[in-house]
mmCIF file of C-alpha atoms in Angstrom:
data_model
loop_
_atom_site.group_PDB
_atom_site.id
_atom_site.type_symbol
_atom_site.label_atom_id
_atom_site.label_comp_id
_atom_site.label_asym_id
_atom_site.label_seq_id
_atom_site.Cartn_x
_atom_site.Cartn_y
_atom_site.Cartn_z
ATOM 1 C CA UNK A 1 6.355 10.511 -10.610
ATOM 2 C CA UNK A 2 3.922 8.225 -12.323
ATOM 3 C CA UNK A 3 0.278 8.406 -11.282
ATOM 4 C CA UNK A 4 -2.890 6.620 -12.399
ATOM 5 C CA UNK A 5 -6.279 8.415 -12.141
ATOM 6 C CA UNK A 6 -9.582 6.557 -12.330
ATOM 7 C CA UNK A 7 -13.037 8.103 -11.958
ATOM 8 C CA UNK A 8 -15.702 8.091 -10.770
ATOM 9 C CA UNK A 9 -15.237 6.182 -7.381
ATOM 10 C CA UNK A 10 -18.834 4.963 -7.161
ATOM 11 C CA UNK A 11 -21.421 5.020 -9.701
ATOM 12 C CA UNK A 12 -25.200 3.607 -9.601
ATOM 13 C CA UNK A 13 -26.856 3.439 -13.015
ATOM 14 C CA UNK A 14 -30.259 1.799 -14.051
ATOM 15 C CA UNK A 15 -30.235 -1.142 -16.235
ATOM 16 C CA UNK A 16 -30.087 -0.393 -19.823
ATOM 17 C CA UNK A 17 -28.250 2.898 -19.306
ATOM 18 C CA UNK A 18 -24.897 3.804 -20.932
ATOM 19 C CA UNK A 19 -21.642 3.563 -19.220
ATOM 20 C CA UNK A 20 -18.143 5.406 -19.426
ATOM 21 C CA UNK A 21 -15.419 4.934 -17.176
ATOM 22 C CA UNK A 22 -12.222 6.832 -17.657
ATOM 23 C CA UNK A 23 -8.584 6.292 -16.676
ATOM 24 C CA UNK A 24 -5.547 8.348 -17.178
ATOM 25 C CA UNK A 25 -1.956 8.144 -16.390
ATOM 26 C CA UNK A 26 0.430 10.673 -15.738
ATOM 27 C CA UNK A 27 4.304 10.648 -15.799
ATOM 28 C CA UNK A 28 4.783 8.023 -18.420
ATOM 29 C CA UNK A 29 4.301 7.675 -22.090
ATOM 30 C CA UNK A 30 3.247 4.536 -24.020
ATOM 31 C CA UNK A 31 2.165 2.668 -20.931
ATOM 32 C CA UNK A 32 0.465 -0.785 -21.106
ATOM 33 C CA UNK A 33 -2.949 -0.318 -19.917
ATOM 34 C CA UNK A 34 -5.686 -2.930 -18.415
ATOM 35 C CA UNK A 35 -9.083 -2.967 -17.311
ATOM 36 C CA UNK A 36 -10.087 -5.539 -14.780
ATOM 37 C CA UNK A 37 -13.527 -6.139 -12.987
ATOM 38 C CA UNK A 38 -13.860 -7.796 -9.560
ATOM 39 C CA UNK A 39 -17.171 -9.170 -8.649
ATOM 40 C CA UNK A 40 -18.058 -8.910 -5.181
ATOM 41 C CA UNK A 41 -15.663 -11.144 -2.998
ATOM 42 C CA UNK A 42 -14.189 -12.595 -6.219
ATOM 43 C CA UNK A 43 -10.983 -12.370 -7.897
ATOM 44 C CA UNK A 44 -9.786 -10.101 -10.606
ATOM 45 C CA UNK A 45 -11.036 -10.805 -14.277
ATOM 46 C CA UNK A 46 -8.917 -9.338 -17.109
ATOM 47 C CA UNK A 47 -11.355 -7.443 -19.495
ATOM 48 C CA UNK A 48 -9.185 -5.436 -21.855
ATOM 49 C CA UNK A 49 -5.744 -4.470 -22.479
ATOM 50 C CA UNK A 50 -3.942 -1.886 -24.579
ATOM 51 C CA UNK A 51 -0.476 -1.482 -25.673
ATOM 52 C CA UNK A 52 -0.883 1.517 -27.586
ATOM 53 C CA UNK A 53 -3.402 4.181 -29.020
ATOM 54 C CA UNK A 54 -6.305 2.396 -30.884
ATOM 55 C CA UNK A 55 -4.922 -1.011 -29.912
ATOM 56 C CA UNK A 56 -7.372 -3.068 -27.862
ATOM 57 C CA UNK A 57 -7.473 -6.676 -26.998
ATOM 58 C CA UNK A 58 -10.441 -8.000 -25.365
ATOM 59 C CA UNK A 59 -10.272 -10.933 -22.937
ATOM 60 C CA UNK A 60 -13.773 -12.201 -22.615
ATOM 61 C CA UNK A 61 -16.814 -11.484 -24.896
ATOM 62 C CA UNK A 62 -19.304 -9.289 -22.925
ATOM 63 C CA UNK A 63 -21.268 -6.283 -22.956
ATOM 64 C CA UNK A 64 -18.342 -4.042 -22.581
ATOM 65 C CA UNK A 65 -16.053 -2.206 -24.910
ATOM 66 C CA UNK A 66 -12.764 -0.183 -24.482
ATOM 67 C CA UNK A 67 -11.083 2.549 -26.337
ATOM 68 C CA UNK A 68 -7.632 4.175 -26.208
ATOM 69 C CA UNK A 69 -8.316 7.785 -27.835
ATOM 70 C CA UNK A 70 -4.878 9.068 -26.319
ATOM 71 C CA UNK A 71 -1.814 7.639 -25.365
ATOM 72 C CA UNK A 72 -2.499 7.976 -21.590
ATOM 73 C CA UNK A 73 -6.107 7.577 -21.538
ATOM 74 C CA UNK A 74 -8.150 4.252 -21.296
ATOM 75 C CA UNK A 75 -11.953 4.400 -21.448
ATOM 76 C CA UNK A 76 -14.364 1.424 -20.503
ATOM 77 C CA UNK A 77 -17.815 1.904 -22.037
ATOM 78 C CA UNK A 78 -21.158 -0.039 -22.579
ATOM 79 C CA UNK A 79 -23.999 1.079 -24.793
ATOM 80 C CA UNK A 80 -26.492 -0.744 -22.268
ATOM 81 C CA UNK A 81 -25.666 -1.842 -18.921
ATOM 82 C CA UNK A 82 -26.800 -5.229 -17.567
ATOM 83 C CA UNK A 83 -27.424 -6.187 -13.872
ATOM 84 C CA UNK A 84 -24.616 -8.774 -14.317
ATOM 85 C CA UNK A 85 -22.296 -5.729 -15.008
ATOM 86 C CA UNK A 86 -22.042 -4.605 -11.341
ATOM 87 C CA UNK A 87 -18.752 -4.965 -9.774
ATOM 88 C CA UNK A 88 -15.655 -3.115 -8.994
ATOM 89 C CA UNK A 89 -13.770 -1.861 -12.110
ATOM 90 C CA UNK A 90 -10.073 -1.351 -11.919
ATOM 91 C CA UNK A 91 -7.760 0.321 -14.415
ATOM 92 C CA UNK A 92 -4.141 -0.638 -13.988
ATOM 93 C CA UNK A 93 -0.888 0.433 -15.705
ATOM 94 C CA UNK A 94 1.664 -2.070 -16.403
ATOM 95 C CA UNK A 95 5.358 -0.878 -15.740
ATOM 96 C CA UNK A 96 8.191 -3.548 -15.923
ATOM 97 C CA UNK A 97 5.585 -6.257 -15.290
ATOM 98 C CA UNK A 98 4.295 -4.604 -12.040
ATOM 99 C CA UNK A 99 0.865 -3.439 -11.867
ATOM 100 C CA UNK A 100 -0.222 -0.115 -10.444
ATOM 101 C CA UNK A 101 -3.954 0.243 -9.974
ATOM 102 C CA UNK A 102 -6.319 3.057 -9.900
ATOM 103 C CA UNK A 103 -8.572 3.522 -6.931
ATOM 104 C CA UNK A 104 -11.370 1.617 -8.708
ATOM 105 C CA UNK A 105 -14.963 2.369 -9.556
ATOM 106 C CA UNK A 106 -17.612 0.594 -7.659
ATOM 107 C CA UNK A 107 -20.532 0.139 -10.087
ATOM 108 C CA UNK A 108 -24.007 -0.936 -9.073
ATOM 109 C CA UNK A 109 -26.553 -1.583 -11.876
ATOM 110 C CA UNK A 110 -30.119 -1.329 -10.297
ATOM 111 C CA UNK B 1 -6.055 -19.785 -22.004
ATOM 112 C CA UNK B 2 -3.205 -19.337 -19.473
ATOM 113 C CA UNK B 3 -4.258 -18.734 -16.138
ATOM 114 C CA UNK B 4 -3.206 -19.227 -12.359
ATOM 115 C CA UNK B 5 -5.051 -21.200 -9.615
ATOM 116 C CA UNK B 6 -4.904 -20.046 -6.185
ATOM 117 C CA UNK B 7 -5.909 -21.788 -3.051
ATOM 118 C CA UNK B 8 -7.362 -21.603 -0.696
ATOM 119 C CA UNK B 9 -10.032 -19.062 -1.276
ATOM 120 C CA UNK B 10 -10.754 -18.389 2.246
ATOM 121 C CA UNK B 11 -8.286 -18.513 5.092
ATOM 122 C CA UNK B 12 -9.540 -17.970 8.799
ATOM 123 C CA UNK B 13 -6.700 -17.386 11.076
ATOM 124 C CA UNK B 14 -6.261 -16.961 14.647
ATOM 125 C CA UNK B 15 -3.943 -14.004 15.688
ATOM 126 C CA UNK B 16 -0.510 -15.173 16.163
ATOM 127 C CA UNK B 17 -0.955 -18.388 13.820
ATOM 128 C CA UNK B 18 0.932 -18.919 10.574
ATOM 129 C CA UNK B 19 -0.752 -19.604 7.097
ATOM 130 C CA UNK B 20 0.277 -20.418 3.684
ATOM 131 C CA UNK B 21 -1.464 -19.508 0.331
ATOM 132 C CA UNK B 22 -0.466 -21.199 -2.924
ATOM 133 C CA UNK B 23 -0.630 -20.402 -6.707
ATOM 134 C CA UNK B 24 -0.231 -22.689 -9.446
ATOM 135 C CA UNK B 25 0.122 -22.308 -13.336
ATOM 136 C CA UNK B 26 -0.245 -25.493 -15.588
ATOM 137 C CA UNK B 27 2.587 -23.976 -17.820
ATOM 138 C CA UNK B 28 5.903 -22.192 -16.930
ATOM 139 C CA UNK B 29 5.860 -18.615 -15.832
ATOM 140 C CA UNK B 30 8.136 -15.705 -16.768
ATOM 141 C CA UNK B 31 7.501 -14.267 -13.205
ATOM 142 C CA UNK B 32 4.961 -14.123 -10.531
ATOM 143 C CA UNK B 33 3.878 -11.325 -8.415
ATOM 144 C CA UNK B 34 1.968 -11.004 -5.214
ATOM 145 C CA UNK B 35 -0.458 -8.342 -4.461
ATOM 146 C CA UNK B 36 -2.686 -7.284 -1.227
ATOM 147 C CA UNK B 37 -6.088 -5.762 -1.393
ATOM 148 C CA UNK B 38 -7.459 -4.579 1.924
ATOM 149 C CA UNK B 39 -11.105 -4.409 2.395
ATOM 150 C CA UNK B 40 -12.570 -1.757 0.127
ATOM 151 C CA UNK B 41 -9.305 -0.814 -1.468
ATOM 152 C CA UNK B 42 -7.364 -1.661 -4.596
ATOM 153 C CA UNK B 43 -4.582 -4.188 -4.930
ATOM 154 C CA UNK B 44 -1.346 -3.076 -3.937
ATOM 155 C CA UNK B 45 1.950 -4.728 -5.163
ATOM 156 C CA UNK B 46 3.993 -6.566 -2.784
ATOM 157 C CA UNK B 47 6.814 -8.450 -4.615
ATOM 158 C CA UNK B 48 7.919 -10.082 -7.759
ATOM 159 C CA UNK B 49 9.708 -13.403 -8.226
ATOM 160 C CA UNK B 50 11.515 -14.056 -11.417
ATOM 161 C CA UNK B 51 14.184 -16.766 -10.750
ATOM 162 C CA UNK B 52 13.752 -20.427 -10.305
ATOM 163 C CA UNK B 53 13.541 -21.394 -6.699
ATOM 164 C CA UNK B 54 13.730 -17.831 -5.467
ATOM 165 C CA UNK B 55 12.696 -16.859 -1.920
ATOM 166 C CA UNK B 56 12.029 -13.410 -0.839
ATOM 167 C CA UNK B 57 11.152 -12.259 2.579
ATOM 168 C CA UNK B 58 9.255 -9.027 3.827
ATOM 169 C CA UNK B 59 9.249 -9.094 7.510
ATOM 170 C CA UNK B 60 6.783 -11.925 8.436
ATOM 171 C CA UNK B 61 5.983 -12.526 4.799
ATOM 172 C CA UNK B 62 7.948 -15.316 2.822
ATOM 173 C CA UNK B 63 7.489 -15.580 -0.877
ATOM 174 C CA UNK B 64 8.674 -18.549 -2.931
ATOM 175 C CA UNK B 65 8.978 -19.485 -6.534
ATOM 176 C CA UNK B 66 9.033 -23.078 -7.464
ATOM 177 C CA UNK B 67 11.886 -24.767 -9.164
ATOM 178 C CA UNK B 68 10.003 -25.548 -12.246
ATOM 179 C CA UNK B 69 8.488 -21.800 -12.175
ATOM 180 C CA UNK B 70 4.876 -23.284 -12.189
ATOM 181 C CA UNK B 71 4.147 -22.530 -8.430
ATOM 182 C CA UNK B 72 4.598 -20.022 -6.010
ATOM 183 C CA UNK B 73 3.573 -19.429 -2.186
ATOM 184 C CA UNK B 74 2.914 -16.899 0.404
ATOM 185 C CA UNK B 75 3.733 -17.624 3.997
ATOM 186 C CA UNK B 76 2.764 -15.254 6.688
ATOM 187 C CA UNK B 77 4.003 -15.954 10.254
ATOM 188 C CA UNK B 78 2.584 -14.592 13.507
ATOM 189 C CA UNK B 79 -0.492 -13.404 11.547
ATOM 190 C CA UNK B 80 -1.671 -9.969 12.921
ATOM 191 C CA UNK B 81 -4.980 -8.093 12.316
ATOM 192 C CA UNK B 82 -3.179 -5.854 10.052
ATOM 193 C CA UNK B 83 -2.809 -8.918 7.661
ATOM 194 C CA UNK B 84 -6.390 -8.711 6.830
ATOM 195 C CA UNK B 85 -7.154 -8.559 3.216
ATOM 196 C CA UNK B 86 -7.198 -10.633 -0.094
ATOM 197 C CA UNK B 87 -3.932 -11.802 -1.317
ATOM 198 C CA UNK B 88 -3.493 -12.257 -4.906
ATOM 199 C CA UNK B 89 -1.010 -13.972 -7.025
ATOM 200 C CA UNK B 90 -0.540 -12.710 -10.664
ATOM 201 C CA UNK B 91 1.350 -14.386 -13.343
ATOM 202 C CA UNK B 92 2.964 -13.621 -16.667
ATOM 203 C CA UNK B 93 4.169 -15.917 -19.277
ATOM 204 C CA UNK B 94 6.297 -13.531 -21.209
ATOM 205 C CA UNK B 95 9.268 -11.224 -20.547
ATOM 206 C CA UNK B 96 8.034 -8.607 -22.849
ATOM 207 C CA UNK B 97 6.663 -5.580 -21.341
ATOM 208 C CA UNK B 98 3.392 -5.829 -23.071
ATOM 209 C CA UNK B 99 2.976 -9.099 -21.388
ATOM 210 C CA UNK B 100 -0.683 -9.764 -19.968
ATOM 211 C CA UNK B 101 -0.795 -10.220 -16.291
ATOM 212 C CA UNK B 102 -3.515 -12.769 -14.991
ATOM 213 C CA UNK B 103 -4.485 -12.643 -11.496
ATOM 214 C CA UNK B 104 -5.527 -15.764 -9.280
ATOM 215 C CA UNK B 105 -8.875 -15.517 -7.570
ATOM 216 C CA UNK B 106 -7.295 -14.459 -4.444
ATOM 217 C CA UNK B 107 -7.133 -15.893 -0.835
ATOM 218 C CA UNK B 108 -9.508 -13.778 1.471
ATOM 219 C CA UNK B 109 -7.860 -13.664 4.861
ATOM 220 C CA UNK B 110 -9.709 -13.151 7.990
ATOM 221 C CA UNK B 111 -7.754 -12.646 11.309
ATOM 222 C CA UNK B 112 -9.517 -13.626 14.661
ATOM 223 C CA UNK B 113 -8.107 -11.620 17.622
#
């Protein structure tokens, strides 16, 4: 069966530090992968999506970047975190238009 | 860009009452989905609507897709405390599997016993 893994679950990072969040999918090939961010009490903001290795589309200009080094791996990064980067980051895999979400990473930038 | 608007943002409901949350797009959708996110959790898929005027039911939940495929609603009857959470609609404007999914802002539901 297909599963999606996301880690870490929680993260506290100082302002200016780098960030790397990883998402991997098992049980499928060539998945469409997405990164969403959810600010506290807010909706889901689409950050990046990828339809294949090395193919990244950015939805909003920001302090973050994404990479897809392998078919089933999607990484969200930042060189220098800002306070405004705090939020709940969710990786999602789209199968037949239905989204399956990872458990999420709750990032607090201090 | 394409987006879906969802109202209301908050919904306080007395246990046993009904409520409805609405989702609108300015352009015709290919399909619309509904997700539920429990407090502290991640969104979980509830249902997908594809056809114009489609109505689907899941126990006390009724989902509807408008005739013009530009709006959708979720109606919950006899609300229970287990219905607490945030309900999101998510729209897609393409039938291709690589189509992006844009989420509404969500309706946060609080149930008072």
